[in-house]
Coordinates of C-alpha atoms and ligand atoms in Angstrom, one line a residue:
M1 CA 14.0 -2.5 27.3
S2 CA 14.4 -1.6 31.0
T3 CA 15.6 -4.1 33.5
D4 CA 12.3 -3.9 35.3
D5 CA 10.4 -5.3 32.4
K6 CA 8.9 -8.7 33.0
Y7 CA 9.2 -9.7 29.4
T8 CA 12.4 -10.4 27.6
C9 CA 12.5 -12.0 24.2
P10 CA 14.8 -15.0 23.8
T11 CA 16.8 -14.8 20.6
M12 CA 17.4 -17.9 18.6
P13 CA 19.8 -18.5 15.7
P14 CA 18.7 -16.4 12.7
A15 CA 16.6 -17.9 10.0
S16 CA 19.2 -18.4 7.3
V17 CA 19.7 -20.0 3.9
A18 CA 22.5 -22.5 3.5
V19 CA 25.0 -21.9 0.8
D20 CA 24.3 -25.3 -0.9
S21 CA 20.5 -24.9 -1.0
E22 CA 18.7 -24.6 -4.3
W23 CA 17.3 -21.2 -3.1
Y24 CA 20.8 -19.8 -2.4
A25 CA 21.4 -20.1 -6.1
K26 CA 18.3 -18.0 -6.7
K27 CA 19.5 -15.2 -4.4
P28 CA 19.2 -12.0 -6.5
M29 CA 21.8 -9.3 -6.7
V30 CA 19.9 -6.4 -8.3
D31 CA 22.1 -3.7 -9.7
G32 CA 20.4 -0.4 -8.9
V33 CA 23.4 1.8 -9.2
F34 CA 22.0 4.0 -12.0
R35 CA 19.5 6.8 -12.4
F36 CA 16.4 6.1 -14.5
V37 CA 15.6 9.6 -15.5
G38 CA 14.3 11.0 -18.8
G39 CA 13.7 7.6 -20.3
E40 CA 17.2 6.1 -19.9
R41 CA 19.5 4.6 -17.4
L42 CA 22.1 7.3 -16.6
P43 CA 25.3 6.5 -14.8
F44 CA 25.5 7.3 -11.1
S45 CA 28.5 8.2 -9.1
G46 CA 27.9 8.8 -5.4
E47 CA 26.9 6.9 -2.3
V48 CA 25.8 3.3 -2.9
I49 CA 23.6 1.5 -0.4
D50 CA 23.5 -2.3 0.1
V51 CA 20.0 -3.6 0.2
T52 CA 19.7 -6.6 2.5
S53 CA 17.2 -9.4 3.0
P54 CA 15.9 -10.4 6.4
I55 CA 17.1 -13.9 5.5
F56 CA 20.6 -14.4 6.8
D57 CA 23.3 -15.7 4.5
A58 CA 24.9 -18.7 6.1
A59 CA 28.1 -17.9 4.3
T60 CA 28.5 -14.5 6.1
G61 CA 26.3 -14.9 9.1
E62 CA 24.8 -11.5 8.2
R63 CA 21.6 -10.4 6.4
A64 CA 22.0 -11.5 2.8
V65 CA 22.9 -8.7 0.4
V66 CA 20.4 -8.8 -2.5
G67 CA 21.0 -5.6 -4.3
K68 CA 22.7 -2.2 -4.5
V69 CA 21.0 1.2 -5.0
A70 CA 22.0 4.7 -5.6
Q71 CA 21.5 7.2 -2.8
F72 CA 20.3 10.1 -4.9
S73 CA 21.8 13.5 -4.1
E74 CA 19.8 16.7 -4.0
E75 CA 20.8 17.4 -7.6
D76 CA 19.9 13.9 -8.8
S77 CA 16.5 14.2 -7.1
I78 CA 15.8 17.6 -8.7
A79 CA 16.9 16.2 -12.1
A80 CA 14.3 13.5 -11.8
V81 CA 11.4 16.0 -11.2
N82 CA 12.7 18.3 -13.9
A83 CA 12.5 15.4 -16.4
A84 CA 8.9 14.7 -15.4
A85 CA 8.1 18.4 -15.7
A86 CA 9.7 18.5 -19.1
A87 CA 7.6 15.5 -20.3
W88 CA 4.5 17.2 -18.9
D89 CA 5.5 20.6 -20.5
R90 CA 2.7 22.4 -18.7
G91 CA 0.2 20.0 -20.3
Q92 CA 1.5 20.3 -23.8
G93 CA 3.9 17.4 -23.7
V94 CA 3.7 14.3 -25.9
W95 CA 2.1 12.1 -23.2
P96 CA -0.6 14.4 -21.9
Q97 CA -1.5 15.3 -25.5
M98 CA -1.8 11.7 -26.6
S99 CA -5.2 10.2 -27.2
L100 CA -6.5 8.0 -24.4
A101 CA -6.5 5.1 -26.9
A102 CA -2.8 5.6 -27.5
R103 CA -2.0 5.8 -23.8
I104 CA -4.0 2.6 -23.2
A105 CA -1.9 0.9 -25.9
A106 CA 1.3 2.0 -24.3
I107 CA 0.2 0.7 -20.9
E108 CA -0.8 -2.6 -22.5
A109 CA 2.7 -2.8 -24.0
L110 CA 4.1 -2.2 -20.5
V111 CA 2.1 -5.0 -19.1
A112 CA 3.5 -7.4 -21.8
N113 CA 7.0 -6.2 -20.9
L114 CA 6.4 -6.8 -17.2
T115 CA 4.8 -10.1 -17.7
A116 CA 8.0 -11.3 -19.5
I117 CA 10.0 -10.7 -16.3
R118 CA 7.3 -11.9 -13.8
G119 CA 9.5 -14.7 -12.4
E120 CA 12.4 -12.3 -11.6
L121 CA 10.1 -9.8 -9.9
V122 CA 8.4 -12.5 -7.8
N123 CA 11.7 -13.9 -6.7
V124 CA 12.9 -10.4 -5.6
L125 CA 9.8 -9.8 -3.6
M126 CA 10.4 -13.1 -1.8
W127 CA 14.0 -12.3 -1.0
E128 CA 13.7 -8.6 -0.1
I129 CA 10.4 -8.4 1.8
C130 CA 9.9 -12.1 2.5
K131 CA 6.4 -12.6 1.0
N132 CA 5.8 -16.3 0.7
T133 CA 5.7 -17.7 -2.8
A134 CA 1.9 -17.5 -3.1
D135 CA 1.7 -13.9 -1.8
A136 CA 4.6 -12.7 -3.9
A137 CA 3.0 -14.2 -7.0
K138 CA -0.3 -12.7 -6.0
E139 CA 1.2 -9.3 -5.6
F140 CA 2.3 -9.3 -9.3
D141 CA -0.8 -11.0 -10.6
R142 CA -3.2 -8.8 -8.7
T143 CA -1.4 -5.7 -10.0
M144 CA -1.8 -6.9 -13.6
D145 CA -5.4 -7.7 -12.9
F146 CA -5.9 -4.2 -11.5
I147 CA -4.4 -2.7 -14.7
A148 CA -6.8 -4.8 -16.8
L149 CA -9.8 -3.7 -14.7
T150 CA -8.8 -0.1 -15.0
I151 CA -8.5 -0.2 -18.7
K152 CA -11.8 -2.0 -18.9
E153 CA -13.4 0.7 -16.8
L154 CA -12.1 3.4 -19.1
K155 CA -13.2 1.7 -22.2
A156 CA -16.7 1.2 -20.9
D157 CA -17.0 4.9 -20.0
P158 CA -14.1 7.4 -20.4
T159 CA -15.8 9.8 -18.0
V160 CA -15.6 7.2 -15.3
R161 CA -19.3 7.4 -14.5
M162 CA -19.5 11.2 -14.5
G163 CA -22.1 11.3 -17.3
F164 CA -22.0 13.5 -20.4
A165 CA -19.9 10.9 -22.4
K166 CA -21.5 12.4 -25.5
F167 CA -22.6 16.0 -26.1
T168 CA -25.8 16.3 -24.0
E169 CA -28.1 19.3 -23.7
V170 CA -28.6 20.7 -20.2
S171 CA -30.5 24.0 -19.7
G172 CA -29.6 25.1 -23.2
V173 CA -26.0 24.2 -23.0
A174 CA -24.5 21.2 -24.8
C175 CA -21.8 19.5 -22.7
Q176 CA -19.4 16.7 -23.2
V177 CA -17.1 15.6 -20.4
R178 CA -13.7 13.8 -20.5
R179 CA -11.1 13.5 -17.8
G180 CA -7.8 15.3 -18.2
P181 CA -4.5 15.0 -16.4
V182 CA -3.4 17.0 -13.4
G183 CA 0.4 17.3 -14.0
V184 CA 3.5 15.9 -12.4
M185 CA 2.8 13.1 -10.0
L186 CA 5.1 12.1 -7.2
G187 CA 4.4 8.5 -6.1
L188 CA 5.5 6.9 -2.8
A189 CA 4.5 3.4 -1.7
P190 CA 5.1 1.3 1.4
F191 CA 7.4 -1.7 1.7
N192 CA 4.6 -4.3 2.2
Y193 CA 3.0 -3.9 -1.2
P194 CA 5.8 -2.1 -3.1
L195 CA 4.6 -3.0 -6.6
N196 CA 0.9 -3.4 -6.1
E197 CA 0.2 -0.2 -4.2
M198 CA 2.6 1.9 -6.3
Y199 CA 0.8 0.8 -9.5
A200 CA -2.6 1.2 -8.0
M201 CA -1.8 4.9 -8.1
L202 CA 0.7 5.1 -11.0
I203 CA -1.3 3.3 -13.6
P204 CA -4.5 5.4 -13.3
A205 CA -2.2 8.5 -13.2
L206 CA -0.4 7.5 -16.4
L207 CA -3.6 6.5 -18.2
M208 CA -5.0 9.9 -17.4
G209 CA -2.0 11.6 -19.0
N210 CA 0.1 12.6 -15.9
T211 CA 3.9 12.2 -15.8
A212 CA 5.5 10.7 -12.8
V213 CA 8.4 10.6 -10.4
L214 CA 8.5 7.4 -8.3
K215 CA 10.2 7.5 -5.0
L216 CA 11.2 3.8 -4.5
P217 CA 10.9 2.6 -0.9
A218 CA 14.3 1.9 0.8
T219 CA 12.9 -1.5 1.7
G220 CA 11.0 -3.1 -1.1
G221 CA 12.3 -0.9 -3.9
L222 CA 14.4 -3.5 -5.7
V223 CA 11.4 -4.9 -7.7
H224 CA 11.0 -1.5 -9.3
L225 CA 14.6 -1.2 -10.4
L226 CA 14.0 -4.4 -12.5
T227 CA 11.2 -2.6 -14.4
A228 CA 13.2 0.3 -15.8
D229 CA 13.7 -1.2 -19.2
A230 CA 10.1 -2.3 -19.4
F231 CA 9.0 1.4 -18.9
A232 CA 11.7 2.7 -21.2
A233 CA 10.4 0.5 -24.0
A234 CA 6.8 1.4 -23.5
L235 CA 6.6 5.1 -22.6
P236 CA 8.0 8.3 -24.1
P237 CA 11.1 9.7 -22.3
G238 CA 10.6 11.4 -19.0
V239 CA 7.0 10.2 -18.5
I240 CA 8.3 8.1 -15.6
N241 CA 11.5 8.7 -13.5
F242 CA 12.8 6.9 -10.4
V243 CA 14.4 8.3 -7.3
T244 CA 16.2 6.0 -4.9
G245 CA 17.7 6.4 -1.5
A246 CA 16.3 7.7 1.8
G247 CA 13.1 9.7 1.4
R248 CA 14.2 12.1 4.2
K249 CA 17.1 13.2 1.9
T250 CA 15.5 13.1 -1.5
M251 CA 12.0 14.3 -1.0
P252 CA 12.5 17.8 0.5
P253 CA 14.4 19.1 -2.6
I254 CA 11.8 17.7 -4.9
M255 CA 8.8 19.1 -3.0
E256 CA 10.5 22.5 -2.6
T257 CA 10.8 22.9 -6.4
G258 CA 7.0 23.3 -6.5
L259 CA 6.9 21.2 -9.7
V260 CA 4.8 18.4 -8.1
D261 CA 1.1 18.9 -8.8
L262 CA -0.2 15.6 -7.5
I263 CA 1.1 13.4 -4.7
G264 CA 0.1 9.8 -4.4
F265 CA 1.3 8.5 -1.1
I266 CA 0.7 5.1 0.7
G267 CA 2.5 4.7 4.0
G268 CA 2.6 6.2 7.4
T269 CA 0.9 9.4 8.5
G270 CA 4.1 11.2 9.6
A271 CA 5.8 11.2 6.2
M272 CA 2.6 12.4 4.5
D273 CA 2.3 15.4 6.8
K274 CA 5.9 16.3 6.2
L275 CA 5.7 16.0 2.4
I276 CA 2.6 18.2 2.1
K277 CA 4.2 20.9 4.2
Q278 CA 7.3 20.9 2.0
H279 CA 5.4 22.2 -1.0
P280 CA 5.8 25.9 -1.5
E281 CA 2.1 26.3 -2.6
P282 CA 0.2 23.5 -1.0
H283 CA -3.2 24.8 -2.3
R284 CA -2.3 23.5 -5.7
L285 CA -1.0 20.1 -4.5
K286 CA -3.6 17.4 -5.1
V287 CA -3.3 14.9 -2.4
F288 CA -4.2 11.2 -2.5
A289 CA -3.2 9.3 0.6
Q290 CA -3.7 5.9 2.1
L291 CA -2.3 5.8 5.6
A292 CA -2.0 3.8 8.8
G293 CA -4.7 1.7 10.3
K294 CA -5.6 0.3 13.7
N295 CA -8.5 -1.8 12.8
I296 CA -10.5 -3.4 15.6
G297 CA -12.1 -6.8 15.5
I298 CA -15.2 -6.7 17.7
V299 CA -16.4 -10.1 19.0
L300 CA -20.0 -9.9 20.4
P301 CA -21.3 -12.5 22.9
D302 CA -23.4 -14.3 20.3
A303 CA -20.6 -14.6 17.7
D304 CA -19.8 -17.9 16.0
L305 CA -16.4 -18.2 17.7
D306 CA -15.0 -20.6 15.1
V307 CA -15.6 -18.1 12.4
A308 CA -14.4 -15.2 14.6
A309 CA -11.2 -17.0 15.5
E310 CA -10.5 -18.0 12.0
Q311 CA -11.1 -14.6 10.5
C312 CA -9.2 -12.8 13.3
M313 CA -6.3 -15.2 12.8
L314 CA -6.2 -14.5 9.0
G315 CA -6.8 -10.8 9.6
S316 CA -3.9 -10.5 12.1
T317 CA -1.3 -12.9 10.8
T318 CA -1.5 -12.7 7.0
Y319 CA 2.0 -11.5 5.9
N320 CA 2.9 -11.3 9.5
G321 CA 0.3 -8.6 10.2
Q322 CA 2.2 -6.2 7.9
R323 CA -1.0 -5.0 6.2
C324 CA -2.6 -1.7 6.9
T325 CA -5.8 -3.6 6.9
A326 CA -4.7 -6.1 9.5
I327 CA -6.8 -6.6 12.5
K328 CA -4.6 -4.8 15.0
L329 CA -6.7 -5.1 18.2
M330 CA -9.4 -7.6 19.1
M331 CA -12.1 -6.5 21.6
V332 CA -13.9 -9.6 22.9
H333 CA -16.9 -9.8 25.2
E334 CA -15.7 -11.2 28.6
S335 CA -18.4 -13.9 28.5
V336 CA -16.7 -15.6 25.5
A337 CA -13.2 -14.3 25.8
D338 CA -11.7 -17.5 27.3
A339 CA -13.2 -19.7 24.6
F340 CA -12.3 -17.2 21.8
V341 CA -8.6 -16.8 23.0
A342 CA -8.2 -20.6 23.1
K343 CA -9.6 -21.1 19.6
Y344 CA -7.6 -18.1 18.3
A345 CA -4.3 -19.2 19.9
A346 CA -4.7 -22.8 18.5
K347 CA -5.1 -21.4 15.0
V348 CA -2.1 -19.0 15.3
G349 CA -0.1 -21.8 16.9
A350 CA -0.8 -24.1 13.9
L351 CA 0.8 -21.6 11.5
K352 CA 4.1 -22.6 10.0
A353 CA 7.0 -20.2 10.4
G354 CA 10.0 -20.3 8.1
L355 CA 11.5 -19.0 4.9
P356 CA 9.3 -17.7 2.1
W357 CA 9.6 -20.6 -0.3
E358 CA 8.8 -23.3 2.2
D359 CA 5.6 -25.2 1.6
K360 CA 2.6 -23.7 3.3
V361 CA 4.7 -21.2 5.3
A362 CA 2.7 -18.3 6.8
I363 CA 5.1 -16.5 9.1
T364 CA 8.3 -15.2 7.5
P365 CA 11.2 -13.0 8.5
L366 CA 10.4 -9.2 9.0
P367 CA 12.2 -7.0 6.5
E368 CA 12.5 -3.9 8.6
P369 CA 15.7 -4.3 10.7
S370 CA 14.3 -2.3 13.6
K371 CA 10.9 -3.9 13.7
P372 CA 11.6 -6.9 16.1
A373 CA 13.0 -4.5 18.8
F374 CA 9.9 -2.3 18.3
L375 CA 7.6 -5.2 18.8
E376 CA 9.5 -6.4 21.8
G377 CA 9.0 -2.9 23.3
L378 CA 5.3 -3.1 22.8
I379 CA 5.1 -6.5 24.4
A380 CA 7.3 -5.5 27.3
D381 CA 5.1 -2.4 27.9
A382 CA 1.9 -4.5 27.9
V383 CA 3.3 -7.3 30.0
G384 CA 4.7 -4.8 32.4
K385 CA 1.2 -3.3 32.8
G386 CA -0.5 -6.6 33.4
A387 CA -1.2 -8.3 30.1
T388 CA -0.5 -12.0 29.6
L389 CA 1.6 -13.4 26.8
V390 CA -0.8 -16.3 26.1
N391 CA 1.5 -18.4 23.9
A392 CA 4.8 -17.9 25.7
K393 CA 5.3 -21.6 26.1
E394 CA 4.8 -22.1 22.4
G395 CA 7.5 -19.5 21.6
G396 CA 5.2 -16.5 21.1
G397 CA 7.4 -13.4 20.9
T398 CA 10.7 -15.2 20.4
R399 CA 12.8 -14.4 17.5
H400 CA 15.3 -16.1 15.2
G401 CA 17.1 -13.3 13.6
A402 CA 14.3 -11.5 11.8
L403 CA 11.8 -14.3 12.1
F404 CA 9.4 -13.3 14.8
I405 CA 7.0 -15.8 16.3
P406 CA 3.5 -14.2 16.7
A407 CA 2.9 -13.0 20.2
I408 CA -0.7 -13.2 21.5
L409 CA -1.4 -10.7 24.4
D410 CA -4.5 -11.1 26.5
G411 CA -5.9 -8.7 29.1
V412 CA -4.8 -5.6 27.1
T413 CA -6.1 -2.3 28.4
K414 CA -6.2 1.2 27.0
S415 CA -3.3 2.2 29.2
M416 CA -1.0 0.0 27.1
R417 CA 0.8 1.2 24.0
I418 CA -0.4 -1.7 22.0
F419 CA -4.0 -0.6 22.5
Q420 CA -3.4 2.6 20.5
E421 CA -0.2 2.2 18.5
E422 CA 0.0 0.5 15.1
Q423 CA 2.2 -2.5 15.5
F424 CA 2.3 -3.5 11.8
G425 CA 3.8 -6.8 12.7
P426 CA 3.0 -10.1 14.5
V427 CA 1.8 -8.9 18.0
M428 CA -1.9 -9.7 18.5
P429 CA -3.6 -7.9 21.4
V430 CA -6.9 -9.0 22.9
A431 CA -8.8 -6.6 25.1
R432 CA -11.9 -7.9 27.1
Y433 CA -15.0 -5.8 27.5
S434 CA -18.1 -6.2 29.6
D435 CA -20.3 -3.5 28.0
V436 CA -20.4 -2.6 24.3
A437 CA -20.2 1.1 25.5
E438 CA -16.5 0.3 26.1
V439 CA -16.1 -0.6 22.4
L440 CA -17.9 2.5 21.3
A441 CA -15.7 4.6 23.5
A442 CA -12.5 3.0 22.1
L443 CA -13.8 3.6 18.5
K444 CA -14.5 7.2 19.3
A445 CA -11.1 7.8 20.9
S446 CA -9.1 6.1 18.1
W447 CA -7.2 7.9 15.4
N448 CA -8.1 5.0 13.1
G449 CA -10.5 5.7 10.3
Q450 CA -9.9 2.7 8.1
Q451 CA -12.0 -0.4 8.9
S452 CA -13.5 -2.6 11.6
A453 CA -14.8 -6.1 11.8
I454 CA -17.9 -7.1 13.8
F455 CA -18.6 -10.7 14.7
T456 CA -22.2 -11.5 15.6
S457 CA -25.2 -13.3 14.2
D458 CA -27.7 -10.8 15.5
P459 CA -28.7 -7.9 13.3
A460 CA -30.1 -5.9 16.2
K461 CA -26.7 -6.1 17.9
A462 CA -24.7 -5.4 14.7
A463 CA -26.8 -2.4 13.8
P464 CA -25.7 0.1 16.6
L465 CA -22.1 -0.7 15.8
I466 CA -22.6 -0.3 12.1
D467 CA -24.3 3.0 12.6
A468 CA -21.5 4.3 14.9
L469 CA -18.8 3.1 12.6
S470 CA -20.5 4.5 9.5
S471 CA -19.1 7.9 10.3
Q472 CA -15.8 6.7 11.6
V473 CA -14.3 4.2 9.1
G474 CA -14.3 3.4 5.4
R475 CA -15.4 -0.2 5.6
I476 CA -17.3 -2.3 8.1
N477 CA -16.8 -6.1 7.8
I478 CA -19.4 -8.5 9.2
N479 CA -18.1 -11.9 10.2
M480 CA -15.0 -11.5 8.0
Q481 CA -11.6 -10.0 8.4
C482 CA -10.7 -6.5 7.2
G483 CA -9.2 -6.1 3.8
R484 CA -8.8 -4.0 0.7
S485 CA -9.9 -6.5 -1.9
P486 CA -11.8 -6.9 -4.2
D487 CA -10.3 -3.9 -6.0
Q488 CA -13.6 -2.8 -7.4
V489 CA -14.9 -2.1 -3.9
P490 CA -14.1 1.4 -2.6
F491 CA -11.1 1.3 -0.3
S492 CA -11.4 4.6 1.6
G493 CA -11.0 5.9 5.1
R494 CA -11.4 8.7 7.5
R495 CA -9.4 10.4 10.3
S496 CA -5.7 9.6 10.0
S497 CA -6.2 6.6 7.7
A498 CA -6.9 8.0 4.3
M499 CA -7.5 11.0 2.0
G500 CA -9.1 9.5 -1.1
T501 CA -10.4 6.2 -2.3
M502 CA -8.2 3.6 -3.8
S503 CA -10.0 1.3 -6.2
V504 CA -10.4 1.0 -9.9
A505 CA -12.9 3.7 -10.8
E506 CA -12.1 6.0 -7.9
A507 CA -8.3 6.0 -8.6
L508 CA -9.0 7.1 -12.2
R509 CA -11.0 10.0 -10.8
A510 CA -8.4 10.8 -8.1
F511 CA -5.6 11.3 -10.6
S512 CA -7.5 13.4 -13.1
V513 CA -9.7 16.5 -13.5
E514 CA -13.2 16.5 -15.1
T515 CA -12.9 18.7 -18.2
A516 CA -16.0 19.9 -20.0
V517 CA -16.4 21.1 -23.6
T518 CA -19.6 23.1 -24.1
Y519 CA -21.5 25.1 -26.6
L520 CA -24.9 26.7 -26.9
A521 CA -27.3 24.0 -27.9
K522 CA -29.4 26.3 -30.1
D523 CA -26.4 27.6 -32.2
A524 CA -26.5 25.7 -35.5
T525 CA -22.9 26.4 -36.3
S526 CA -21.7 25.0 -32.9
V527 CA -24.1 22.0 -33.2
A528 CA -22.5 21.1 -36.6
L529 CA -19.0 21.6 -35.2
G530 CA -19.8 19.6 -32.1
G531 CA -20.9 16.6 -34.2
A532 CA -17.5 16.5 -35.9
L533 CA -15.2 17.4 -33.1
D534 CA -14.3 13.8 -32.1
Q535 CA -12.9 13.2 -35.6
H536 CA -10.4 15.9 -35.0
S537 CA -9.7 16.2 -31.3
K538 CA -7.5 13.6 -29.6
F539 CA -9.0 14.6 -26.3
L540 CA -12.6 13.9 -27.4
A541 CA -11.7 10.9 -29.7
P542 CA -13.8 7.8 -29.1
L543 CA -12.0 4.7 -27.9
Ligands
NDP1 N1 -3.7 2.6 3.8 C1 -3.0 1.8 3.0 O1 -3.5 1.4 1.9 C2 -1.7 1.4 3.5 C3 -1.0 2.0 4.5 N2 0.2 1.4 4.9 C4 0.8 2.0 6.1 O2 2.2 2.2 5.8 C5 3.0 2.0 6.9 C6 4.0 1.0 6.7 O3 4.7 1.2 5.5 P1 6.1 1.9 5.5 O4 6.8 1.5 4.3 O5 6.8 1.7 6.8 O6 5.7 3.4 5.4 P2 6.6 4.7 5.5 O7 5.7 5.9 5.6 O8 7.7 4.6 6.4 O9 7.2 4.8 4.0 C7 6.5 5.0 2.8 C8 7.3 5.9 1.9 O10 7.5 7.2 2.5 C9 8.9 7.5 2.5 N3 9.1 8.3 3.7 C10 9.0 7.9 5.0 N4 9.3 8.9 5.8 C11 9.6 9.9 5.1 C12 10.0 11.3 5.3 N5 10.2 11.7 6.6 N6 10.3 12.1 4.3 C13 10.1 11.6 3.0 N7 9.7 10.4 2.7 C14 9.5 9.5 3.7 C15 9.6 6.2 2.6 O11 10.9 6.3 2.1 P3 12.1 5.5 2.7 O12 11.8 4.1 2.5 O13 13.3 6.0 2.1 O14 12.1 5.8 4.2 C16 8.7 5.3 1.6 O15 9.0 5.6 0.3 C17 2.0 1.6 8.0 O16 1.6 2.7 8.8 C18 0.8 1.1 7.2 O17 -0.4 1.1 7.9 C19 0.7 0.4 4.3 C20 0.1 -0.2 3.2 C21 -1.2 0.2 2.8
3PG2 O1 -1.1 -2.7 2.7 C1 -2.2 -3.0 2.9 O2 -2.5 -3.4 4.0 C2 -3.2 -3.1 1.8 O3 -3.7 -1.9 1.4 C3 -4.2 -4.1 2.2 O4 -4.5 -4.9 1.1 P1 -5.2 -6.3 1.4 O5 -6.2 -6.1 2.5 O6 -5.8 -6.6 0.1 O7 -4.1 -7.2 1.8

């Protein structure tokens, strides 16, 4: 931060856990110094990385160490993708050749194994990424619910609503459709939903018969290391393999092998672009991507301000604003802006900040070590250009180690970084507008293609915004915050926010290929054969 900046962030003592507290006794120490490749834990000898929590350890005065992981070398990384390719075996491996019913049974066994270690997984989520108790538990439970919904969808219709579930005659051709696998999947997920978002891609991919390499995030990866034995017990060797350590080192060698057929990526746009370019034949790389968001909450003059303030508060502060779907800019009509900001600031000010296991805590330490300084830079830039830090007196923008008190900025304009850049953290910008044309211009100029929220009670005022947004984002929320749930609702996006739709049915489709079996409907021999095929073919077998 330059010395000219008007804003400086006071630093308080870090949020730490005392050695004699009951929670200190629950501090995990995950041993991730192994390679889970080819269905077994293999020994690792190489660079070992300490994984730290944003909670400080009162015994050391440093971030608490909660695990150790292996920094995979180039050879280790290639061995992982080779194992997945061997299990795939150009489509003739045990897993892709298994019946859908058998794969469903294996995933159900996996769920039972994971459920047995639920408590351990939830505890690690709380320590490593500081989700509060309810959110950490919800991450696990929502993931298991997603798996159940996915299996239910497949059982109801194995074509996933493509039609032709049974041989059906069309223009003289009898056709039956099933969905087949694509090949080797490489999965990468962000730190904020490390389990849920990885599984939202992985489970549909596995059910469809793909094999996988999971690149565990450097922050948020510990939870996965605890699942190695659950996978080993449920799936054939090599169907799933882990890669740990920095993606910048491990991903290029994997992509350059050309063995990855399908990439499932949830995270920032920069990494996605790099990964695609590293594939030697990108034309045969199937891409599924959920990327960054800069969702705007638009408050019209006639909005119910209590509802708008409540939903914007939830939308911008839940998990410290570390959601792609967070409301990351509020554009408020000038006639109601004072009243809105007062109500919004009161709600944000009432949130409890603290450690993840404290009762009713909402604001928790930020896991990424560099994030507080990044947020301070955004605030300094905005304040330097004329924005007001509304809740400065209440501690907005102060930090206690990694615990960052939400900073509300008013008077934000498009010249400020916070107007365009994704903060992915607790800085809440409010921009005032006098004419809705300014909102339309901001939407048009934005790289965001994920969501928006409109607050109004007038359909005639909502309609032009809905129409404009209908070709710019994937979801338009009326008088409610932005969000991905419920998981049956399509979660899509445009522009730099998504390539593909992440929800139950759509994910099954994204990780598979429609495969048709046909014969001439008038040919008696084929008709007889067609009627008996499902008793012999595992691919066509009924569930
Ligand atoms: N649309 C959606 O559904 C969601 C989108 N997001 C977006 O994700 C971002 C925050 O998550 P974050 O974890 O920081 O995302 P990142 O993009 O930093 O990381 C995601 C994964 O990509 C890897 N990675 C990052 N850079 C590279 C690189 N240059 N080469 C190879 N691999 C790389 C990371 O590995 P490593 O950890 O080793 O760096 C990690 O495994 C935000 O932009 C957010 O909006 C988040 C959640 C959901
Ligand atoms: O990481 C994210 O932001 C998720 O995709 C959003 O999920 P949620 O809206 O259900 O929290």
